[in-house]
Amino acid sequence: MSIIVDDDTRLVVQGLTGSEGRFHGLRNRAYGTNLIAGVTPGKGGQDVEGVPVLNTVAEAVSAHGANTAMIFVPAPFAADAVYEAVDAGIATVICITEGVPAHDMLRIHTYVHNLGVTLIGPNCPGALSPGKANVGIIPAEIFTAGNIGLVSRSGTLTYQIGHELTQMGLGNSTIVGIGGDPVVGSSFVDILAKFQADPETEYIVMVGEIGGDEEEKAAAFIEAELTKPVVAYIAGFTAPPGKTMGHAGAIISGSSGTAAAKKAALEAKGIRVGTTPTETAEIVAGIARG
Amino acid sequence: MDLYEYQGKELFRRVGIPVGDGRLATTPGEARQAAEVLGGPVVIKAQVLTGGRGKAGGVKLARNAHEAEEHAKNIIGLDIKGHVVKRLWVEQASDIAKEYYLSLTFDRGVKKPLFMFTTQGGIDIEQVAAETPDALVRLHVDPLEGFNPWQARRLVYGAGVTEPSEQKQIAKIIGQLYDAFVRFDAMLCEVNPLIVTPDGIVKALDSKFTVDDNALYRHPDIAEMRDEDAADPLEALARAKHVTYVKLDGEVGVCGNGAGLTMSTVDVVTFAGGRPANFCDLGGGGDAQGVVDALSVITQDPQVKAVFFNIFGGITRCDEVARGILQALDEMKLELPMVVRLDGTNAEEGRRILAEAAPANLHVSPTMLEAATRAVELAA
């Protein structure tokens, strides 16, 4: 097993004919992901290197059995694309698009949670289950299959930690980038619950950053619900309040959302927090090797 | 994007929330003219994107146009927590019988808009929340359901407003505030104070308004309200060059790829005993132009004594980034010491390219911590 994406993934890419969608969609296919169709309204009947392009997601579901959608359409159309995928019956939606308005995400979040759909992102690198499927922009070649679940709000920082684990001979069950926006489809808690239920995942690494209170919620959830060991890393200890640090969601508002508060909340629940990405990988390696 | 009081009030006016009549002034002469046009006593209010302007002397009552001009002379140029006053809002003075507080915020924890209302307005709301939490009525709105009039009644009756005319006026303003919040993609709409005049008229005496940057594409009129002069000059330059940059107060320039890795790099510089000069995220790319743009912003800061490049190659390959860095150094003729740390895809090839070219001011370190330590030493 693994979570979110695996051998059963049947992927439709919304925005496959755009440059980014094409590049990453084909990259995902080259990795072994079962890419079955693309959707670009008005371009139905064309193909992208043999992948059929359709006008609607509904057609990808009814005629091709799509069960996972990846969204690469520009931000002004991303919310509509999520609704279309969910309405077509897609159970897992991964939205890579950056710059989706926060109000769009408030409505979408409420909508998908009411329906039990898994939405990852927006503004995220996607999900990779090494050896099975890659849906998104994660550089799969630096990861190997293994038993460590990795969940993060950041892309390159996750790659860094994953890469260090790989160099230590450790692999990952699934790597999930949940995205750097203030409101994302799946929170740390949502993904932690999936890792807890996944028999292949034995250890979990959670990579947080400043802004919001999802790490604090995760700390309480880990103590109450998780039996698997969790190691955390938090970025942004030296970030000034009121400044957006690259990610729209990475902002300290007043006195809330600081890295120090998150670290304290995690450590209060007995969760180890690394001071650098390297130290975090070393702590995980120490635990995984017993 | 934070708006000035007068800009927020303009948006309030568009949804029908009552605000005082006023004029913008940037010189004492304009302040005098504004007071003459408005007639009667006026309030001169410094327009700054920070709190505490009253205590700093940025808000003054003027009985006539002459006094308005005199106050304006004192307030223009005033430094309020690092914000220099350049704009004044001259507004007809309001008599105040009561001061209430009303806000609508983007509660990212609960993922719903949150109303807060209390009759204890005019003071810091965090103080009300801490000292008399029962006086503060909080109510979340389902973003799919939207606003319903009962919610306004819950807030008004819950906070103990007893005067029927006030109840009616405030309930209406609550609905209008929700309208403004959704219509203008706000992250925050705050009215503090929401006043009641001696003759029972309710109006917004101040405004605090933050609009979602990601939604500005659908509000070109609001996007134009941005005051580039109010931002740090380096941050304004970065915005013009589409470089993700935040000015910090140290000597080690930091450039990474990806927001999380760059934040982590800034942290590691601090752990190594140095002070980061900035946060600069190259984003997914690492091409020469991106590096040139980033370096041109970072090195504009006279405090910068060394630059630390921390790159993790994913889809972007380290050899490409290495070539980009060399090309940028060549084009810009920079002599500042640079420490480069490359990891990930094609890192060895990237390090080889840098070692071969070997510019005298370029140092390559294998790990984040070693590179940070080196950069801190070179900046000392």
XYZ file of C-alpha atoms in Angstrom:
670
model
C 0.000 0.000 0.000
C 0.856 3.688 0.292
C -1.499 6.647 0.356
C -3.273 8.956 -2.145
C -1.542 7.645 -5.296
C -0.539 4.063 -6.133
C -0.792 1.326 -8.789
C -4.572 1.823 -8.971
C -4.293 5.513 -9.837
C -5.974 6.342 -13.152
C -4.961 9.914 -13.806
C -6.623 12.684 -15.784
C -4.697 15.959 -16.110
C -6.785 19.136 -16.323
C -4.678 21.493 -18.401
C -2.586 18.776 -20.120
C -2.184 20.914 -23.250
C -0.508 23.786 -21.364
C 3.301 23.818 -21.149
C 3.533 22.913 -17.439
C 0.708 20.375 -17.590
C 2.259 18.699 -20.588
C 5.783 18.621 -19.150
C 4.786 17.202 -15.780
C 1.936 15.014 -17.052
C 4.302 13.241 -19.438
C 6.983 13.091 -16.749
C 4.498 11.392 -14.427
C 3.611 8.944 -17.205
C 7.305 8.210 -17.852
C 7.633 7.358 -14.158
C 4.928 4.739 -14.552
C 1.810 6.615 -13.490
C -1.231 5.459 -15.396
C -2.022 8.699 -17.257
C -5.211 7.972 -19.137
C -6.436 11.351 -20.390
C -6.109 15.087 -20.424
C -8.890 17.665 -20.301
C -8.834 21.001 -22.089
C -12.225 22.447 -22.998
C -12.385 23.031 -26.754
C -9.458 20.728 -27.538
C -11.322 17.430 -27.279
C -10.182 14.990 -29.968
C -6.543 16.085 -29.922
C -3.836 14.102 -28.168
C -0.619 14.822 -26.266
C 1.971 12.189 -27.220
C -0.743 9.594 -27.500
C -2.712 10.687 -24.428
C -6.271 11.523 -25.521
C -7.471 15.073 -24.794
C -11.138 15.420 -23.834
C -13.462 18.373 -23.319
C -14.750 17.386 -19.872
C -13.639 15.460 -16.800
C -17.005 13.655 -16.872
C -15.953 12.033 -20.144
C -12.606 10.993 -18.642
C -14.511 9.242 -15.866
C -17.278 7.646 -17.941
C -15.240 6.591 -20.967
C -11.797 6.048 -19.427
C -12.400 5.275 -15.749
C -10.363 8.165 -14.321
C -10.247 8.189 -10.503
C -7.598 10.882 -9.832
C -7.323 14.386 -11.258
C -4.298 16.654 -11.372
C -4.974 20.337 -11.977
C -2.548 22.547 -13.884
C -4.960 25.234 -15.126
C -4.206 28.931 -14.359
C -5.309 30.263 -10.947
C -8.446 32.117 -12.127
C -9.855 28.800 -13.438
C -8.529 26.435 -10.774
C -11.570 26.565 -8.480
C -13.873 25.736 -11.384
C -11.596 22.833 -12.340
C -11.783 21.391 -8.799
C -15.599 21.604 -8.820
C -15.709 19.955 -12.233
C -13.506 17.062 -11.119
C -15.464 16.502 -7.903
C -18.785 16.703 -9.727
C -17.572 14.105 -12.238
C -17.022 11.679 -9.356
C -13.230 11.948 -8.983
C -12.279 10.935 -5.432
C -8.714 12.299 -5.352
C -7.929 15.769 -6.696
C -4.388 17.177 -6.669
C -4.192 20.884 -7.468
C -0.687 22.089 -8.356
C -1.787 25.589 -9.440
C -0.259 28.481 -7.494
C -2.092 31.705 -6.633
C -5.639 30.453 -6.085
C -7.632 33.151 -4.197
C -8.150 32.310 -0.526
C -11.924 32.877 -0.710
C -12.190 30.309 -3.518
C -10.414 27.855 -1.238
C -12.760 28.566 1.707
C -15.735 27.502 -0.386
C -13.931 24.555 -1.993
C -12.657 23.288 1.342
C -16.175 23.228 2.781
C -17.540 21.646 -0.396
C -15.041 18.786 -0.715
C -15.047 17.954 2.995
C -18.826 17.635 2.954
C -18.461 15.093 0.123
C -15.499 13.165 1.539
C -13.261 13.925 -1.446
C -9.477 14.047 -0.922
C -8.096 17.334 -2.212
C -4.339 17.975 -2.048
C -3.157 21.554 -2.596
C -3.386 24.032 -4.184
C 0.124 25.469 -4.539
C 1.640 22.072 -3.795
C 4.130 19.652 -5.380
C 1.663 16.729 -5.334
C 2.111 13.159 -4.112
C 4.633 10.432 -4.904
C 4.525 6.776 -3.892
C 7.990 5.589 -5.003
C 7.888 2.684 -7.421
C 4.135 3.090 -7.933
C 2.914 6.484 -9.055
C 3.916 10.110 -9.130
C 1.223 12.784 -9.500
C 2.694 16.263 -9.476
C 6.083 17.891 -9.760
C 8.115 15.965 -7.149
C 11.474 14.840 -8.626
C 10.876 11.107 -8.221
C 14.415 10.049 -9.088
C 15.780 11.247 -5.728
C 13.413 9.037 -3.692
C 13.296 5.291 -3.139
C 10.530 3.012 -1.871
C 10.457 2.390 1.849
C 8.473 2.715 5.049
C 8.733 6.407 5.934
C 5.737 8.635 5.235
C 6.690 12.236 4.521
C 4.221 15.143 4.661
C 5.119 18.782 4.127
C 3.910 22.306 3.387
C 7.023 22.926 1.306
C 8.525 21.413 -1.868
C 12.295 21.720 -1.975
C 12.635 21.393 1.775
C 10.878 18.026 1.546
C 13.115 16.966 -1.318
C 16.115 17.894 0.800
C 15.015 15.756 3.741
C 13.866 12.902 1.471
C 17.178 13.012 -0.391
C 19.142 12.779 2.850
C 17.039 9.793 3.910
C 17.728 8.139 0.539
C 21.451 8.672 1.002
C 21.200 6.952 4.387
C 19.585 3.985 2.670
C 16.049 4.779 3.840
C 12.984 5.055 1.613
C 9.482 6.454 1.576
C 5.999 4.927 1.407
C 4.496 8.200 0.128
C 5.661 11.791 -0.033
C 2.815 14.324 0.175
C 3.186 18.059 -0.343
C 0.026 19.611 1.088
C 0.818 23.117 -0.150
C 1.817 26.510 1.170
C -1.453 28.432 1.020
C -3.497 29.628 4.045
C -6.289 27.154 3.236
C -5.408 23.844 1.594
C -7.581 20.839 0.807
C -5.835 18.422 3.169
C -4.222 19.388 6.448
C -1.433 17.634 8.319
C -4.082 15.888 10.408
C -5.818 14.493 7.297
C -2.562 13.058 5.941
C -1.324 11.780 9.317
C -4.563 9.799 9.653
C -3.937 8.209 6.244
C -0.350 7.298 7.165
C -1.529 5.798 10.444
C -3.951 3.575 8.491
C -1.362 2.585 5.877
C 0.352 -0.708 6.771
C 3.386 0.138 4.650
C 4.158 3.316 6.605
C 6.074 2.706 9.842
C 7.541 6.142 10.557
C 6.342 9.636 9.709
C 8.182 12.887 9.040
C 6.181 16.110 9.186
C 7.697 19.272 7.732
C 5.911 22.423 8.872
C 6.524 26.118 8.677
C 5.310 29.400 10.159
C 1.690 30.528 9.843
C -1.652 29.118 10.979
C -2.097 26.434 13.613
C -2.067 23.171 11.656
C 1.158 21.968 13.304
C -0.356 22.590 16.747
C -3.481 20.645 15.759
C -1.266 17.886 14.397
C 0.607 17.708 17.712
C -2.632 17.074 19.616
C -3.807 14.579 16.980
C -0.517 12.649 17.042
C -0.717 12.265 20.809
C -4.352 11.151 20.700
C -4.471 8.979 17.578
C -1.065 7.902 16.292
C 0.925 4.833 17.321
C 3.663 5.353 14.697
C 6.706 7.497 15.599
C 6.661 11.033 14.188
C 9.630 13.382 13.724
C 9.045 17.008 12.800
C 10.869 19.942 11.315
C 9.672 23.553 11.337
C 11.019 26.309 9.072
C 10.897 30.024 9.774
C 12.347 30.558 13.287
C 13.836 33.870 12.246
C 10.909 35.129 10.140
C 9.670 38.610 11.103
C 5.958 39.020 11.988
C 3.602 40.304 9.300
C 5.785 39.291 6.337
C 4.767 36.635 3.830
C 7.754 34.315 3.439
C 7.337 33.037 -0.110
C 4.272 30.896 0.587
C 1.019 32.837 0.950
C 0.315 30.896 4.147
C 3.749 31.415 5.693
C 3.024 34.519 7.718
C 3.123 35.248 11.436
C -0.066 37.179 12.289
C 0.355 39.152 15.498
C 1.881 36.637 17.890
C 0.321 33.517 16.386
C 1.857 31.081 13.950
C 5.480 31.315 15.095
C 7.930 28.473 14.593
C 8.841 28.565 18.292
C 5.194 28.034 19.315
C 4.853 25.120 16.894
C 8.052 23.493 18.097
C 6.935 23.897 21.708
C 3.490 22.403 20.946
C 5.092 19.382 19.270
C 7.721 18.837 21.943
C 5.094 19.125 24.668
C 3.509 16.012 23.132
C 6.855 14.188 23.053
C 7.446 14.690 19.323
C 11.078 15.280 18.373
C 11.800 18.363 16.286
C 15.052 18.651 14.289
C 16.881 21.997 14.157
C 18.088 21.562 10.552
C 16.854 19.377 7.682
C 19.996 17.232 8.096
C 19.473 16.733 11.808
C 15.833 15.845 11.150
C 16.859 13.136 8.683
C 19.446 11.850 11.197
C 16.836 11.599 13.963
C 14.527 9.636 11.648
C 17.403 7.375 10.631
C 18.269 6.793 14.280
C 14.714 5.723 15.087
C 14.233 3.662 11.922
C 17.441 1.754 12.511
C 16.500 1.159 16.130
C -2.197 43.755 0.680
C -3.025 46.172 3.501
C -5.068 49.258 2.682
C -4.882 52.690 4.246
C -7.826 53.814 6.376
C -9.155 56.087 3.641
C -8.940 53.303 1.045
C -10.776 50.880 3.315
C -13.433 53.516 3.962
C -13.854 53.924 0.210
C -14.635 50.198 -0.004
C -16.993 50.523 2.994
C -18.765 53.355 1.190
C -19.213 51.170 -1.893
C -21.205 48.596 0.088
C -23.219 51.260 1.935
C -21.489 51.282 5.342
C -21.811 54.857 6.727
C -18.476 56.682 6.992
C -17.621 60.333 7.631
C -17.044 62.758 4.773
C -13.347 63.395 4.194
C -10.562 64.361 1.800
C -7.025 63.125 1.184
C -4.164 65.599 1.679
C -0.432 65.265 1.084
C 0.602 68.834 1.996
C -0.401 71.270 4.771
C -1.983 73.461 2.072
C -4.151 70.596 0.873
C -5.141 69.861 4.459
C -6.255 73.494 4.871
C -8.255 73.375 1.634
C -9.841 70.079 2.659
C -10.885 71.580 6.003
C -12.354 74.604 4.228
C -14.402 72.431 1.878
C -15.591 70.124 4.659
C -16.402 73.033 6.997
C -16.500 72.967 10.810
C -14.055 71.033 12.980
C -12.075 68.266 11.286
C -9.789 65.444 12.365
C -6.351 65.141 10.721
C -5.360 61.491 10.592
C -1.961 60.146 9.539
C -2.327 57.382 6.955
C 0.147 54.644 7.879
C 0.034 50.861 7.561
C 0.641 50.284 11.265
C -1.213 50.706 14.549
C -0.609 53.141 17.411
C -0.714 56.330 15.371
C -2.896 58.124 17.951
C -0.333 57.632 20.710
C 2.421 58.709 18.296
C 0.705 62.054 17.686
C -0.623 61.124 14.258
C -4.274 62.039 14.941
C -5.292 65.627 15.822
C -8.531 67.573 16.096
C -8.578 70.920 14.269
C -11.290 73.509 15.019
C -10.736 75.352 11.753
C -8.793 75.339 8.477
C -5.842 77.202 9.975
C -5.426 74.629 12.727
C -5.764 71.864 10.156
C -2.819 73.285 8.253
C -0.735 73.614 11.442
C -1.445 70.046 12.543
C -0.692 68.776 9.041
C 2.736 70.423 9.178
C 3.527 68.462 12.334
C 2.102 65.146 11.212
C 3.562 64.946 7.685
C 7.008 63.389 7.955
C 6.305 61.938 11.407
C 7.931 58.532 11.886
C 5.415 56.082 13.319
C 7.119 52.753 14.021
C 9.322 53.162 10.970
C 6.487 54.365 8.718
C 6.955 57.964 7.579
C 3.663 59.832 7.166
C 3.112 61.085 3.614
C -0.666 61.068 3.365
C -3.315 62.582 5.620
C -7.003 61.861 5.808
C -8.966 64.991 6.748
C -12.423 64.039 7.973
C -15.366 65.922 9.459
C -15.104 65.530 13.221
C -17.683 63.189 14.770
C -19.164 63.502 18.248
C -18.888 60.149 19.963
C -21.410 58.810 22.471
C -20.419 55.137 22.295
C -17.600 53.127 20.762
C -18.182 49.564 19.560
C -15.937 47.063 17.740
C -16.848 45.009 14.682
C -14.622 42.799 12.557
C -14.764 40.011 10.042
C -11.609 37.937 9.662
C -10.434 34.978 7.649
C -10.187 32.220 10.254
C -7.728 29.880 8.564
C -7.840 27.425 11.471
C -11.605 26.848 11.225
C -11.618 27.688 7.484
C -14.579 30.026 7.770
C -15.074 33.791 8.022
C -15.308 34.878 11.669
C -17.357 37.820 12.951
C -16.355 39.479 16.203
C -18.474 42.149 17.845
C -18.364 43.896 21.193
C -19.715 47.085 22.715
C -16.278 47.638 24.275
C -14.765 49.308 21.248
C -12.005 51.816 20.729
C -9.381 49.749 22.514
C -7.155 46.820 21.611
C -9.415 43.878 20.860
C -6.882 41.340 22.135
C -7.189 43.067 25.501
C -11.000 42.680 25.442
C -10.615 39.022 24.446
C -8.192 38.428 27.322
C -9.870 40.435 30.078
C -13.591 40.208 29.344
C -14.026 37.315 26.905
C -17.787 37.169 27.552
C -18.180 40.679 26.157
C -16.800 39.579 22.804
C -19.341 37.761 20.615
C -17.830 35.469 17.996
C -19.684 33.845 15.120
C -18.445 31.795 12.156
C -20.212 31.924 8.807
C -20.451 28.897 6.513
C -18.760 30.068 3.285
C -21.170 28.051 1.129
C -24.310 29.217 2.963
C -23.147 32.801 3.114
C -24.563 35.440 5.415
C -28.079 35.304 6.882
C -29.777 38.115 8.832
C -30.166 35.990 11.993
C -26.399 36.063 12.343
C -26.455 39.849 12.637
C -29.185 39.569 15.280
C -27.124 37.010 17.216
C -24.186 39.409 17.295
C -26.200 42.517 18.162
C -28.347 40.937 20.873
C -25.469 38.769 22.096
C -23.292 41.807 22.734
C -26.113 43.512 24.628
C -27.003 46.420 22.350
C -30.342 47.593 23.752
C -31.291 50.678 21.744
C -33.668 49.521 18.926
C -32.422 52.076 16.393
C -28.812 51.043 17.036
C -29.728 47.367 16.756
C -31.240 48.006 13.367
C -28.369 50.107 12.048
C -25.659 47.744 13.278
C -27.435 44.659 11.929
C -27.493 46.315 8.544
C -23.778 47.226 8.753
C -22.923 43.612 9.697
C -24.563 42.381 6.488
C -22.784 45.071 4.493
C -19.449 44.126 6.040
C -19.935 40.505 4.937
C -20.746 41.820 1.481
C -17.480 43.832 1.431
C -15.489 40.843 2.749
C -16.640 38.536 -0.024
C -16.910 41.083 -2.816
C -13.394 42.453 -2.319
C -11.679 39.147 -1.351
C -10.730 40.473 2.073
C -8.593 38.636 4.610
C -9.597 41.186 7.265
C -12.231 43.945 7.613
C -12.123 45.709 10.963
C -14.128 48.680 12.213
C -12.631 49.971 15.449
C -14.337 51.983 16.594
C -17.803 51.641 15.198
C -19.316 54.720 16.834
C -22.731 55.910 17.892
C -23.107 59.703 17.785
C -25.100 61.591 20.464
C -28.030 61.720 18.023
C -27.949 57.934 17.590
C -26.233 57.593 14.196
C -23.942 54.563 13.807
C -20.893 54.877 11.566
C -17.405 53.512 10.918
C -14.820 55.891 12.369
C -11.822 53.819 11.297
C -11.075 50.969 8.942
C -8.509 48.220 8.724
C -8.724 46.307 5.459
C -6.511 43.560 4.058
C -7.104 42.128 0.594
C -5.847 38.724 -0.597
C -2.876 39.269 -2.933
C -3.864 36.178 -4.913
C -7.244 37.748 -5.724
C -5.980 41.131 -6.912
C -6.251 40.011 -10.539
C -10.030 40.338 -10.209
C -9.811 43.737 -8.470
C -7.613 45.927 -10.676
C -8.992 49.049 -8.966
C -7.834 47.803 -5.556
C -4.476 46.625 -6.942
C -3.894 50.231 -8.039
C -4.315 51.402 -4.457
C -0.949 49.869 -3.531
C 1.470 52.536 -2.322
C 4.864 51.391 -3.624
C 6.529 54.159 -1.597
C 5.293 52.626 1.646
C 7.140 49.364 1.024
C 10.812 48.915 1.771
C 12.630 50.239 -1.351
C 14.411 46.910 -1.826
C 11.117 45.036 -1.557
C 9.588 47.381 -4.133
C 12.551 46.740 -6.472
C 12.123 42.997 -5.935
C 8.416 43.227 -6.750
C 9.230 45.038 -9.992
C 11.684 42.269 -10.927
C 9.289 39.492 -9.800
C 11.774 38.324 -7.170
C 10.339 36.899 -3.941
C 12.269 38.936 -1.386
C 11.837 40.000 2.225
C 14.280 42.458 3.789
C 15.781 41.396 7.114
C 18.363 43.197 9.188
C 21.719 41.440 8.856
C 24.862 40.935 6.786
C 24.436 37.514 5.163
C 22.453 37.651 1.939
C 20.388 34.475 1.517
C 19.197 32.985 -1.733
C 17.510 29.593 -1.926
C 15.123 27.755 -4.185
C 11.647 27.148 -2.770
C 10.002 29.009 0.111
C 10.494 26.290 2.731
C 14.157 25.656 1.929
C 14.863 29.397 1.878
C 13.172 29.898 5.275
C 15.225 26.992 6.574
C 18.402 28.586 5.144
C 17.661 31.860 6.926
C 17.248 29.849 10.151
C 20.507 27.964 9.671
C 22.427 31.236 9.131
C 21.076 32.380 12.492
C 22.002 29.081 14.166
C 25.524 29.490 12.737
C 25.796 32.755 14.666
C 25.139 35.153 11.796
C 22.418 37.590 10.902
C 20.529 37.036 7.639
C 20.139 40.152 5.478
C 17.133 38.881 3.579
C 14.905 36.042 2.461
C 15.115 35.524 -1.296
C 13.407 32.612 -3.035
C 14.564 31.797 -6.567
C 11.452 29.670 -7.034
C 11.459 26.550 -9.126
C 13.928 27.843 -11.721
C 17.606 28.605 -11.422
C 18.369 30.040 -14.836
C 20.934 32.793 -15.213
C 18.345 35.557 -15.528
C 16.617 34.478 -12.311
C 19.976 34.453 -10.500
C 20.920 37.876 -11.937
C 17.581 39.358 -10.854
C 17.879 37.902 -7.355
C 21.501 39.007 -6.933
C 20.749 42.479 -8.222
C 18.185 42.919 -5.441
C 20.233 41.231 -2.679
C 23.392 43.225 -3.421
C 21.535 46.560 -3.520
C 21.421 46.234 0.256
C 24.603 47.983 1.510
C 24.555 45.858 4.688
C 25.206 42.651 2.731
C 28.783 41.422 3.205
C 28.452 37.889 1.800
C 25.855 35.880 -0.087
C 24.827 32.299 0.625
C 23.273 30.316 -2.230
C 21.472 27.228 -1.006
C 20.156 25.148 -3.870
C 18.449 21.808 -3.916
C 18.210 20.410 -7.418
C 14.971 18.628 -8.147
C 13.591 19.050 -11.602
C 15.907 22.037 -11.847
C 19.342 20.477 -12.194
C 22.292 21.708 -10.136
C 24.548 21.944 -13.209
C 22.080 24.421 -14.746
C 22.020 26.439 -11.540
C 25.838 26.392 -11.359
C 26.036 27.776 -14.902
C 23.411 30.371 -13.986
C 25.436 31.512 -10.976
C 28.656 31.767 -13.026
C 26.922 33.682 -15.794
C 25.368 36.044 -13.258
C 28.734 36.665 -11.549
C 30.300 37.324 -14.908
C 27.576 39.747 -16.018
C 27.405 41.618 -12.742
C 31.148 41.773 -11.930
C 30.407 41.143 -8.277
C 33.274 40.930 -5.810
C 31.290 40.052 -2.705
C 32.153 36.651 -1.253
C 29.651 33.981 -2.276
C 29.153 30.601 -0.680
C 27.341 28.022 -2.769
C 25.935 24.779 -1.534
C 24.423 22.441 -4.104
C 22.595 19.214 -3.379
C 20.214 16.915 -5.226
C 20.004 16.249 -8.960
C 23.409 16.626 -10.704
C 24.976 18.245 -7.621
C 28.405 16.725 -8.329
C 28.375 18.014 -11.883
C 27.342 21.442 -10.584
C 30.167 21.492 -8.042
C 32.638 20.422 -10.740
C 31.526 23.296 -12.997
C 31.992 25.787 -10.163
C 35.386 24.313 -9.205
C 36.611 24.511 -12.803
C 35.638 28.154 -13.233
C 36.797 28.886 -9.670
C 36.124 32.632 -9.387
C 38.197 33.956 -6.477
C 35.145 35.135 -4.495
C 33.191 31.884 -4.864
C 33.318 29.194 -2.184
C 31.639 25.817 -2.385
C 30.593 23.996 0.790
C 29.106 20.506 0.976
C 26.405 20.897 3.653
C 23.901 23.573 4.651
C 25.412 24.094 8.090
C 29.027 24.253 6.845
C 28.045 26.635 4.071
C 26.137 28.841 6.516
C 29.091 28.889 8.919
C 31.426 29.847 6.065
C 29.108 32.615 4.892
C 28.853 33.972 8.430
C 32.679 34.018 8.738
C 33.039 35.790 5.397
C 30.439 38.388 6.346
C 32.122 39.164 9.677
